[in-house]
Structures are given as C-alpha cells and as structure tokens.
GROMACS .gro file of N, CA, C and O in nm:
model
  484
    1UNK      N    1  11.402   6.474   9.788
    1UNK     CA    2  11.519   6.568   9.796
    1UNK      C    3  11.548   6.611   9.948
    1UNK      O    4  11.439   6.660   9.987
    2UNK      N    5  11.641   6.608  10.009
    2UNK     CA    6  11.652   6.665  10.138
    2UNK      C    7  11.730   6.795  10.129
    2UNK      O    8  11.809   6.806  10.078
    3UNK      N    9  11.653   6.854  10.213
    3UNK     CA   10  11.720   7.001  10.247
    3UNK      C   11  11.786   7.043  10.383
    3UNK      O   12  11.716   6.973  10.463
    4UNK      N   13  11.889   7.084  10.379
    4UNK     CA   14  11.963   7.102  10.508
    4UNK      C   15  11.893   7.172  10.614
    4UNK      O   16  11.906   7.115  10.731
    5UNK      N   17  11.792   7.269  10.583
    5UNK     CA   18  11.745   7.335  10.697
    5UNK      C   19  11.605   7.218  10.753
    5UNK      O   20  11.574   7.260  10.888
    6UNK      N   21  11.556   7.155  10.706
    6UNK     CA   22  11.446   7.035  10.749
    6UNK      C   23  11.526   6.965  10.859
    6UNK      O   24  11.452   6.927  10.906
    7UNK      N   25  11.636   6.953  10.861
    7UNK     CA   26  11.701   6.862  10.959
    7UNK      C   27  11.743   6.940  11.103
    7UNK      O   28  11.760   6.904  11.193
    8UNK      N   29  11.774   7.082  11.066
    8UNK     CA   30  11.818   7.170  11.190
    8UNK      C   31  11.725   7.255  11.231
    8UNK      O   32  11.730   7.391  11.195
    9UNK      N   33  11.609   7.244  11.277
    9UNK     CA   34  11.488   7.318  11.318
    9UNK      C   35  11.520   7.349  11.473
    9UNK      O   36  11.555   7.275  11.546
   10UNK      N   37  11.556   7.504  11.494
   10UNK     CA   38  11.575   7.527  11.615
   10UNK      C   39  11.481   7.496  11.733
   10UNK      O   40  11.373   7.458  11.717
   11UNK      N   41  11.537   7.465  11.863
   11UNK     CA   42  11.467   7.453  11.981
   11UNK      C   43  11.360   7.548  12.000
   11UNK      O   44  11.260   7.532  12.055
   12UNK      N   45  11.394   7.685  11.971
   12UNK     CA   46  11.318   7.775  12.006
   12UNK      C   47  11.164   7.775  11.935
   12UNK      O   48  11.095   7.864  11.945
   13UNK      N   49  11.153   7.718  11.829
   13UNK     CA   50  11.068   7.717  11.701
   13UNK      C   51  10.915   7.650  11.799
   13UNK      O   52  10.952   7.544  11.833
   14UNK      N   53  10.841   7.719  11.768
   14UNK     CA   54  10.697   7.667  11.833
   14UNK      C   55  10.616   7.615  11.710
   14UNK      O   56  10.524   7.537  11.752
   15UNK      N   57  10.605   7.684  11.612
   15UNK     CA   58  10.525   7.619  11.492
   15UNK      C   59  10.618   7.585  11.379
   15UNK      O   60  10.679   7.661  11.312
   16UNK      N   61  10.659   7.454  11.358
   16UNK     CA   62  10.743   7.399  11.302
   16UNK      C   63  10.688   7.425  11.144
   16UNK      O   64  10.786   7.459  11.034
   17UNK      N   65  10.569   7.408  11.122
   17UNK     CA   66  10.541   7.394  10.989
   17UNK      C   67  10.557   7.545  10.908
   17UNK      O   68  10.590   7.548  10.803
   18UNK      N   69  10.519   7.630  10.997
   18UNK     CA   70  10.524   7.786  10.948
   18UNK      C   71  10.671   7.810  10.944
   18UNK      O   72  10.733   7.879  10.846
   19UNK      N   73  10.757   7.762  11.037
   19UNK     CA   74  10.896   7.796  11.011
   19UNK      C   75  10.956   7.728  10.899
   19UNK      O   76  11.050   7.791  10.824
   20UNK      N   77  10.917   7.594  10.867
   20UNK     CA   78  10.989   7.562  10.740
   20UNK      C   79  10.944   7.617  10.604
   20UNK      O   80  11.034   7.624  10.529
   21UNK      N   81  10.804   7.648  10.602
   21UNK     CA   82  10.752   7.733  10.480
   21UNK      C   83  10.837   7.857  10.462
   21UNK      O   84  10.897   7.906  10.362
   22UNK      N   85  10.876   7.929  10.581
   22UNK     CA   86  10.897   8.042  10.568
   22UNK      C   87  11.064   8.045  10.542
   22UNK      O   88  11.132   8.109  10.454
   23UNK      N   89  11.158   7.942  10.574
   23UNK     CA   90  11.278   7.902  10.555
   23UNK      C   91  11.286   7.877  10.415
   23UNK      O   92  11.395   7.929  10.333
   24UNK      N   93  11.149   7.789  10.353
   24UNK     CA   94  11.173   7.780  10.221
   24UNK      C   95  11.156   7.903  10.120
   24UNK      O   96  11.257   7.937  10.044
   25UNK      N   97  11.067   7.988  10.156
   25UNK     CA   98  11.056   8.122  10.090
   25UNK      C   99  11.185   8.217  10.127
   25UNK      O  100  11.219   8.281  10.007
   26UNK      N  101  11.253   8.210  10.266
   26UNK     CA  102  11.373   8.294  10.264
   26UNK      C  103  11.467   8.249  10.156
   26UNK      O  104  11.565   8.325  10.122
   27UNK      N  105  11.510   8.105  10.140
   27UNK     CA  106  11.598   8.052  10.065
   27UNK      C  107  11.580   8.097   9.934
   27UNK      O  108  11.696   8.102   9.841
   28UNK      N  109  11.463   8.082   9.881
   28UNK     CA  110  11.443   8.133   9.726
   28UNK      C  111  11.448   8.264   9.696
   28UNK      O  112  11.460   8.311   9.594
   29UNK      N  113  11.441   8.364   9.800
   29UNK     CA  114  11.467   8.513   9.781
   29UNK      C  115  11.548   8.559   9.855
   29UNK      O  116  11.558   8.649   9.945
   30UNK      N  117  11.675   8.524   9.801
   30UNK     CA  118  11.805   8.597   9.842
   30UNK      C  119  11.838   8.691   9.761
   30UNK      O  120  11.831   8.709   9.627
   31UNK      N  121  11.938   8.796   9.805
   31UNK     CA  122  11.982   8.914   9.728
   31UNK      C  123  12.096   8.857   9.607
   31UNK      O  124  12.152   8.745   9.600
   32UNK      N  125  12.054   8.922   9.514
   32UNK     CA  126  12.140   8.888   9.389
   32UNK      C  127  12.285   8.912   9.422
   32UNK      O  128  12.317   9.023   9.441
   33UNK      N  129  12.363   8.813   9.370
   33UNK     CA  130  12.493   8.822   9.405
   33UNK      C  131  12.552   8.944   9.311
   33UNK      O  132  12.681   9.025   9.378
   34UNK      N  133  12.554   8.989   9.211
   34UNK     CA  134  12.603   9.092   9.119
   34UNK      C  135  12.535   9.229   9.161
   34UNK      O  136  12.597   9.334   9.159
   35UNK      N  137  12.396   9.239   9.203
   35UNK     CA  138  12.328   9.346   9.279
   35UNK      C  139  12.262   9.316   9.407
   35UNK      O  140  12.147   9.276   9.399
   36UNK      N  141  12.358   9.331   9.501
   36UNK     CA  142  12.290   9.308   9.627
   36UNK      C  143  12.161   9.380   9.661
   36UNK      O  144  12.098   9.359   9.793
   37UNK      N  145  12.116   9.496   9.609
   37UNK     CA  146  12.018   9.569   9.635
   37UNK      C  147  11.894   9.533   9.577
   37UNK      O  148  11.772   9.592   9.592
   38UNK      N  149  11.895   9.392   9.498
   38UNK     CA  150  11.796   9.336   9.407
   38UNK      C  151  11.761   9.200   9.457
   38UNK      O  152  11.890   9.137   9.483
   39UNK      N  153  11.662   9.154   9.444
   39UNK     CA  154  11.596   9.007   9.474
   39UNK      C  155  11.661   8.927   9.366
   39UNK      O  156  11.630   8.969   9.228
   40UNK      N  157  11.746   8.808   9.386
   40UNK     CA  158  11.766   8.717   9.262
   40UNK      C  159  11.652   8.633   9.222
   40UNK      O  160  11.672   8.568   9.105
   41UNK      N  161  11.541   8.626   9.269
   41UNK     CA  162  11.437   8.541   9.233
   41UNK      C  163  11.371   8.601   9.105
   41UNK      O  164  11.350   8.724   9.100
   42UNK      N  165  11.348   8.509   9.012
   42UNK     CA  166  11.288   8.581   8.896
   42UNK      C  167  11.121   8.633   8.899
   42UNK      O  168  11.103   8.701   8.829
   43UNK      N  169  11.080   8.573   9.034
   43UNK     CA  170  10.941   8.627   9.032
   43UNK      C  171  10.946   8.766   9.092
   43UNK      O  172  10.849   8.836   9.089
   44UNK      N  173  11.065   8.802   9.119
   44UNK     CA  174  11.092   8.934   9.179
   44UNK      C  175  11.181   9.024   9.096
   44UNK      O  176  11.264   9.105   9.128
   45UNK      N  177  11.158   9.005   8.979
   45UNK     CA  178  11.232   9.105   8.871
   45UNK      C  179  11.206   9.259   8.910
   45UNK      O  180  11.098   9.307   8.937
   46UNK      N  181  11.326   9.319   8.908
   46UNK     CA  182  11.325   9.445   8.944
   46UNK      C  183  11.279   9.502   9.080
   46UNK      O  184  11.250   9.617   9.106
   47UNK      N  185  11.274   9.425   9.176
   47UNK     CA  186  11.212   9.453   9.315
   47UNK      C  187  11.347   9.475   9.409
   47UNK      O  188  11.442   9.408   9.380
   48UNK      N  189  11.332   9.572   9.474
   48UNK     CA  190  11.425   9.594   9.584
   48UNK      C  191  11.446   9.485   9.662
   48UNK      O  192  11.343   9.408   9.705
   49UNK      N  193  11.575   9.442   9.723
   49UNK     CA  194  11.596   9.362   9.837
   49UNK      C  195  11.594   9.420   9.963
   49UNK      O  196  11.642   9.543   9.981
   50UNK      N  197  11.525   9.398  10.057
   50UNK     CA  198  11.460   9.252  10.069
   50UNK      C  199  11.305   9.278  10.008
   50UNK      O  200  11.259   9.383  10.028
   51UNK      N  201  11.264   9.190   9.911
   51UNK     CA  202  11.117   9.211   9.838
   51UNK      C  203  11.031   9.148   9.942
   51UNK      O  204  11.055   9.093  10.039
   52UNK      N  205  10.903   9.191   9.911
   52UNK     CA  206  10.778   9.154   9.981
   52UNK      C  207  10.793   9.000  10.033
   52UNK      O  208  10.773   8.982  10.155
   53UNK      N  209  10.812   8.910   9.950
   53UNK     CA  210  10.800   8.763   9.991
   53UNK      C  211  10.924   8.752  10.108
   53UNK      O  212  10.906   8.667  10.195
   54UNK      N  213  11.053   8.806  10.069
   54UNK     CA  214  11.164   8.788  10.189
   54UNK      C  215  11.113   8.842  10.315
   54UNK      O  216  11.131   8.796  10.416
   55UNK      N  217  11.060   8.976  10.309
   55UNK     CA  218  11.012   9.043  10.433
   55UNK      C  219  10.894   8.949  10.506
   55UNK      O  220  10.873   8.955  10.623
   56UNK      N  221  10.812   8.896  10.432
   56UNK     CA  222  10.687   8.812  10.487
   56UNK      C  223  10.763   8.686  10.549
   56UNK      O  224  10.715   8.662  10.644
   57UNK      N  225  10.852   8.615  10.489
   57UNK     CA  226  10.918   8.490  10.518
   57UNK      C  227  11.008   8.534  10.686
   57UNK      O  228  10.987   8.448  10.760
   58UNK      N  229  11.062   8.664  10.672
   58UNK     CA  230  11.130   8.708  10.801
   58UNK      C  231  11.023   8.721  10.917
   58UNK      O  232  11.040   8.686  11.004
   59UNK      N  233  10.904   8.765  10.861
   59UNK     CA  234  10.809   8.805  11.001
   59UNK      C  235  10.745   8.649  11.009
   59UNK      O  236  10.747   8.646  11.146
   60UNK      N  237  10.743   8.580  10.923
   60UNK     CA  238  10.690   8.453  10.971
   60UNK      C  239  10.793   8.368  11.043
   60UNK      O  240  10.754   8.285  11.126
   61UNK      N  241  10.899   8.377  11.035
   61UNK     CA  242  11.033   8.317  11.117
   61UNK      C  243  11.020   8.362  11.267
   61UNK      O  244  11.034   8.290  11.352
   62UNK      N  245  10.978   8.490  11.270
   62UNK     CA  246  10.988   8.562  11.401
   62UNK      C  247  10.847   8.506  11.477
   62UNK      O  248  10.855   8.470  11.595
   63UNK      N  249  10.736   8.504  11.396
   63UNK     CA  250  10.625   8.431  11.440
   63UNK      C  251  10.605   8.287  11.488
   63UNK      O  252  10.541   8.262  11.578
   64UNK      N  253  10.703   8.219  11.431
   64UNK     CA  254  10.705   8.069  11.449
   64UNK      C  255  10.825   8.043  11.570
   64UNK      O  256  10.797   7.939  11.599
   65UNK      N  257  10.885   8.130  11.608
   65UNK     CA  258  10.977   8.117  11.690
   65UNK      C  259  10.964   8.175  11.843
   65UNK      O  260  10.898   8.298  11.860
   66UNK      N  261  10.957   8.106  11.943
   66UNK     CA  262  10.913   8.134  12.084
   66UNK      C  263  11.036   8.270  12.132
   66UNK      O  264  11.117   8.255  12.086
   67UNK      N  265  10.953   8.367  12.182
   67UNK     CA  266  11.082   8.496  12.226
   67UNK      C  267  11.138   8.426  12.345
   67UNK      O  268  11.108   8.341  12.407
   68UNK      N  269  11.248   8.504  12.340
   68UNK     CA  270  11.328   8.462  12.445
   68UNK      C  271  11.300   8.521  12.570
   68UNK      O  272  11.258   8.632  12.601
   69UNK      N  273  11.320   8.441  12.680
   69UNK     CA  274  11.262   8.498  12.825
   69UNK      C  275  11.340   8.564  12.876
   69UNK      O  276  11.495   8.537  12.915
   70UNK      N  277  11.302   8.686  12.937
   70UNK     CA  278  11.390   8.792  13.005
   70UNK      C  279  11.405   8.739  13.152
   70UNK      O  280  11.514   8.795  13.227
   71UNK      N  281  11.297   8.687  13.230
   71UNK     CA  282  11.304   8.672  13.354
   71UNK      C  283  11.244   8.538  13.406
   71UNK      O  284  11.185   8.466  13.305
   72UNK      N  285  11.301   8.473  13.470
   72UNK     CA  286  11.255   8.328  13.525
   72UNK      C  287  11.171   8.345  13.659
   72UNK      O  288  11.201   8.454  13.732
   73UNK      N  289  11.093   8.241  13.665
   73UNK     CA  290  11.018   8.230  13.817
   73UNK      C  291  10.874   8.283  13.773
   73UNK      O  292  10.833   8.304  13.667
   74UNK      N  293  10.809   8.314  13.874
   74UNK     CA  294  10.673   8.348  13.880
   74UNK      C  295  10.661   8.469  13.906
   74UNK      O  296  10.735   8.541  14.006
   75UNK      N  297  10.567   8.523  13.837
   75UNK     CA  298  10.506   8.670  13.864
   75UNK      C  299  10.422   8.678  14.023
   75UNK      O  300  10.358   8.596  14.020
   76UNK      N  301  10.439   8.774  14.078
   76UNK     CA  302  10.361   8.790  14.197
   76UNK      C  303  10.280   8.907  14.179
   76UNK      O  304  10.300   9.020  14.159
   77UNK      N  305  10.118   8.882  14.187
   77UNK     CA  306  10.031   8.977  14.158
   77UNK      C  307   9.987   9.014  14.313
   77UNK      O  308   9.929   8.911  14.375
   78UNK      N  309   9.977   9.119  14.339
   78UNK     CA  310   9.940   9.159  14.478
   78UNK      C  311   9.802   9.226  14.472
   78UNK      O  312   9.793   9.338  14.395
   79UNK      N  313   9.704   9.172  14.517
   79UNK     CA  314   9.562   9.219  14.508
   79UNK      C  315   9.495   9.231  14.631
   79UNK      O  316   9.510   9.146  14.747
   80UNK      N  317   9.443   9.356  14.675
   80UNK     CA  318   9.378   9.370  14.813
   80UNK      C  319   9.262   9.264  14.832
   80UNK      O  320   9.175   9.235  14.732
   81UNK      N  321   9.264   9.182  14.938
   81UNK     CA  322   9.176   9.074  14.976
   81UNK      C  323   9.053   9.127  15.000
   81UNK      O  324   8.937   9.069  14.911
   82UNK      N  325   9.013   9.244  15.040
   82UNK     CA  326   8.858   9.302  15.036
   82UNK      C  327   8.815   9.328  14.918
   82UNK      O  328   8.701   9.299  14.878
   83UNK      N  329   8.891   9.379  14.816
   83UNK     CA  330   8.843   9.430  14.674
   83UNK      C  331   8.811   9.295  14.598
   83UNK      O  332   8.708   9.300  14.530
   84UNK      N  333   8.907   9.197  14.623
   84UNK     CA  334   8.860   9.073  14.537
   84UNK      C  335   8.741   9.021  14.586
   84UNK      O  336   8.659   8.961  14.532
   85UNK      N  337   8.741   9.002  14.743
   85UNK     CA  338   8.598   8.934  14.785
   85UNK      C  339   8.452   9.012  14.747
   85UNK      O  340   8.376   8.972  14.722
   86UNK      N  341   8.499   9.169  14.748
   86UNK     CA  342   8.403   9.257  14.731
   86UNK      C  343   8.332   9.218  14.579
   86UNK      O  344   8.215   9.237  14.530
   87UNK      N  345   8.442   9.191  14.495
   87UNK     CA  346   8.367   9.150  14.344
   87UNK      C  347   8.256   9.041  14.344
   87UNK      O  348   8.176   9.018  14.245
   88UNK      N  349   8.279   8.946  14.446
   88UNK     CA  350   8.181   8.832  14.410
   88UNK      C  351   8.072   8.823  14.513
   88UNK      O  352   8.012   8.712  14.548
   89UNK      N  353   8.057   8.943  14.581
   89UNK     CA  354   7.925   8.931  14.673
   89UNK      C  355   7.792   8.929  14.598
   89UNK      O  356   7.791   9.011  14.504
   90UNK      N  357   7.710   8.820  14.653
   90UNK     CA  358   7.600   8.803  14.584
   90UNK      C  359   7.578   8.709  14.452
   90UNK      O  360   7.482   8.698  14.398
   91UNK      N  361   7.712   8.652  14.441
   91UNK     CA  362   7.707   8.583  14.318
   91UNK      C  363   7.643   8.447  14.351
   91UNK      O  364   7.602   8.360  14.247
   92UNK      N  365   7.671   8.384  14.453
   92UNK     CA  366   7.651   8.245  14.499
   92UNK      C  367   7.544   8.262  14.626
   92UNK      O  368   7.576   8.323  14.717
   93UNK      N  369   7.470   8.156  14.620
   93UNK     CA  370   7.384   8.122  14.733
   93UNK      C  371   7.431   8.003  14.823
   93UNK      O  372   7.493   7.911  14.774
   94UNK      N  373   7.451   8.030  14.955
   94UNK     CA  374   7.500   7.927  15.023
   94UNK      C  375   7.445   7.815  15.036
   94UNK      O  376   7.294   7.786  15.029
   95UNK      N  377   7.499   7.675  15.040
   95UNK     CA  378   7.399   7.563  15.051
   95UNK      C  379   7.394   7.491  15.194
   95UNK      O  380   7.329   7.399  15.200
   96UNK      N  381   7.504   7.570  15.299
   96UNK     CA  382   7.468   7.518  15.416
   96UNK      C  383   7.389   7.637  15.493
   96UNK      O  384   7.385   7.760  15.465
   97UNK      N  385   7.330   7.582  15.590
   97UNK     CA  386   7.256   7.684  15.697
   97UNK      C  387   7.362   7.800  15.751
   97UNK      O  388   7.490   7.777  15.775
   98UNK      N  389   7.309   7.907  15.742
   98UNK     CA  390   7.390   8.037  15.788
   98UNK      C  391   7.401   8.014  15.934
   98UNK      O  392   7.324   7.988  16.004
   99UNK      N  393   7.547   8.044  16.000
   99UNK     CA  394   7.572   8.080  16.141
   99UNK      C  395   7.576   8.219  16.147
   99UNK      O  396   7.676   8.243  16.217
  100UNK      N  397   7.459   8.291  16.150
  100UNK     CA  398   7.445   8.428  16.172
  100UNK      C  399   7.437   8.458  16.319
  100UNK      O  400   7.372   8.385  16.390
  101UNK      N  401   7.532   8.527  16.380
  101UNK     CA  402   7.541   8.565  16.496
  101UNK      C  403   7.384   8.626  16.562
  101UNK      O  404   7.306   8.679  16.470
  102UNK      N  405   7.357   8.593  16.663
  102UNK     CA  406   7.215   8.650  16.715
  102UNK      C  407   7.195   8.804  16.713
  102UNK      O  408   7.058   8.855  16.728
  103UNK      N  409   7.296   8.876  16.740
  103UNK     CA  410   7.276   9.016  16.734
  103UNK      C  411   7.261   9.065  16.596
  103UNK      O  412   7.225   9.176  16.575
  104UNK      N  413   7.267   8.987  16.502
  104UNK     CA  414   7.256   9.051  16.367
  104UNK      C  415   7.110   8.992  16.304
  104UNK      O  416   7.072   8.876  16.346
  105UNK      N  417   7.054   9.083  16.229
  105UNK     CA  418   6.918   9.028  16.168
  105UNK      C  419   6.946   8.910  16.048
  105UNK      O  420   7.035   8.900  15.992
  106UNK      N  421   6.821   8.808  16.060
  106UNK     CA  422   6.866   8.715  15.982
  106UNK      C  423   6.836   8.748  15.826
  106UNK      O  424   6.760   8.845  15.804
  107UNK      N  425   6.910   8.710  15.744
  107UNK     CA  426   6.872   8.725  15.584
  107UNK      C  427   6.731   8.705  15.558
  107UNK      O  428   6.694   8.618  15.578
  108UNK      N  429   6.674   8.768  15.459
  108UNK     CA  430   6.560   8.745  15.425
  108UNK      C  431   6.559   8.608  15.323
  108UNK      O  432   6.668   8.551  15.266
  109UNK      N  433   6.455   8.551  15.307
  109UNK     CA  434   6.442   8.409  15.248
  109UNK      C  435   6.446   8.437  15.110
  109UNK      O  436   6.404   8.554  15.058
  110UNK      N  437   6.508   8.348  15.037
  110UNK     CA  438   6.521   8.349  14.891
  110UNK      C  439   6.375   8.363  14.801
  110UNK      O  440   6.289   8.275  14.880
  111UNK      N  441   6.369   8.415  14.706
  111UNK     CA  442   6.250   8.416  14.612
  111UNK      C  443   6.245   8.293  14.524
  111UNK      O  444   6.353   8.245  14.482
  112UNK      N  445   6.146   8.241  14.559
  112UNK     CA  446   6.127   8.118  14.449
  112UNK      C  447   6.008   8.161  14.348
  112UNK      O  448   5.911   8.221  14.389
  113UNK      N  449   6.055   8.117  14.224
  113UNK     CA  450   5.961   8.129  14.143
  113UNK      C  451   5.829   8.020  14.123
  113UNK      O  452   5.865   7.916  14.140
  114UNK      N  453   5.696   8.051  14.110
  114UNK     CA  454   5.613   7.935  14.099
  114UNK      C  455   5.639   7.868  13.966
  114UNK      O  456   5.648   7.929  13.867
  115UNK      N  457   5.633   7.749  13.990
  115UNK     CA  458   5.661   7.655  13.857
  115UNK      C  459   5.500   7.645  13.804
  115UNK      O  460   5.394   7.619  13.864
  116UNK      N  461   5.484   7.697  13.674
  116UNK     CA  462   5.369   7.685  13.582
  116UNK      C  463   5.327   7.542  13.583
  116UNK      O  464   5.383   7.441  13.559
  117UNK      N  465   5.195   7.512  13.604
  117UNK     CA  466   5.113   7.397  13.586
  117UNK      C  467   5.063   7.378  13.466
  117UNK      O  468   5.041   7.482  13.404
  118UNK      N  469   5.070   7.265  13.408
  118UNK     CA  470   5.014   7.240  13.269
  118UNK      C  471   4.876   7.291  13.271
  118UNK      O  472   4.813   7.217  13.367
  119UNK      N  473   4.828   7.333  13.162
  119UNK     CA  474   4.675   7.355  13.154
  119UNK      C  475   4.628   7.281  13.047
  119UNK      O  476   4.674   7.255  12.923
  120UNK      N  477   4.507   7.243  13.068
  120UNK     CA  478   4.444   7.176  12.960
  120UNK      C  479   4.379   7.273  12.870
  120UNK      O  480   4.330   7.360  12.915
  121UNK      N  481   4.382   7.219  12.737
  121UNK     CA  482   4.329   7.324  12.648
  121UNK      C  483   4.194   7.313  12.604
  121UNK      O  484   4.137   7.224  12.629
   0.00000   0.00000   0.00000
C-alpha cells in the first residue's frame, strides 16, 4: 500500500524516519468532521482535539525538520588575541631550543621524574 506522503518528503526534513512516523500518526488523529473539537480516532474516544498523540506528532514533525535560516554567511567572533594566548600559557613544552634574548634570564630546566628500576624480590 502506497501512501501519498511517503513520496513527498519535504527538502527541509533532516530525520526522514521520524517525519514519516509523525506524518502517519498525524494522519490517524484528525479532528472528527461532526465534532471538530474531538479526535476522530477510536483510541482517543472523548479526547479533545488536538489529542496527546496528535500533539506529539506535531512536535515530532517540528523536531524532524531543519529550522529555516534567518541569516546567511559566516558569523564573526571577535576575541582579544592576548586573552586567547594567555589561556594556553604553560600548556605545551617547546620542542625547539629557545631563542631567549641575552638580557632575559634563561628558563629553568624541566623537571624529570626518575624512572623506577626493577628490583629483585
């Protein structure tokens, strides 16, 4: 059995399986033609429309659809260079010899842990 909505998935849908399931539930829980304030599905007898399954299906359709973009292009984030560089001070050890100017004191040598030697028992 082919259902019409299965051939017409909108381009903005990001989760097709969720959208198809939500479309099936929404199609099964429509308002009653005689009483538009009630759900026509037999499982929702005496439930006000939109019933909980219909509300969940609408929420799932929104979750499965990509929101519309309001702006195009790239966002520009301005961060002070000094503040960014200060965050990483002391994180890395240089692999190249330091070219410290002669008027500055030399940095202290790195501390090395002694490697424990295996002991005879």
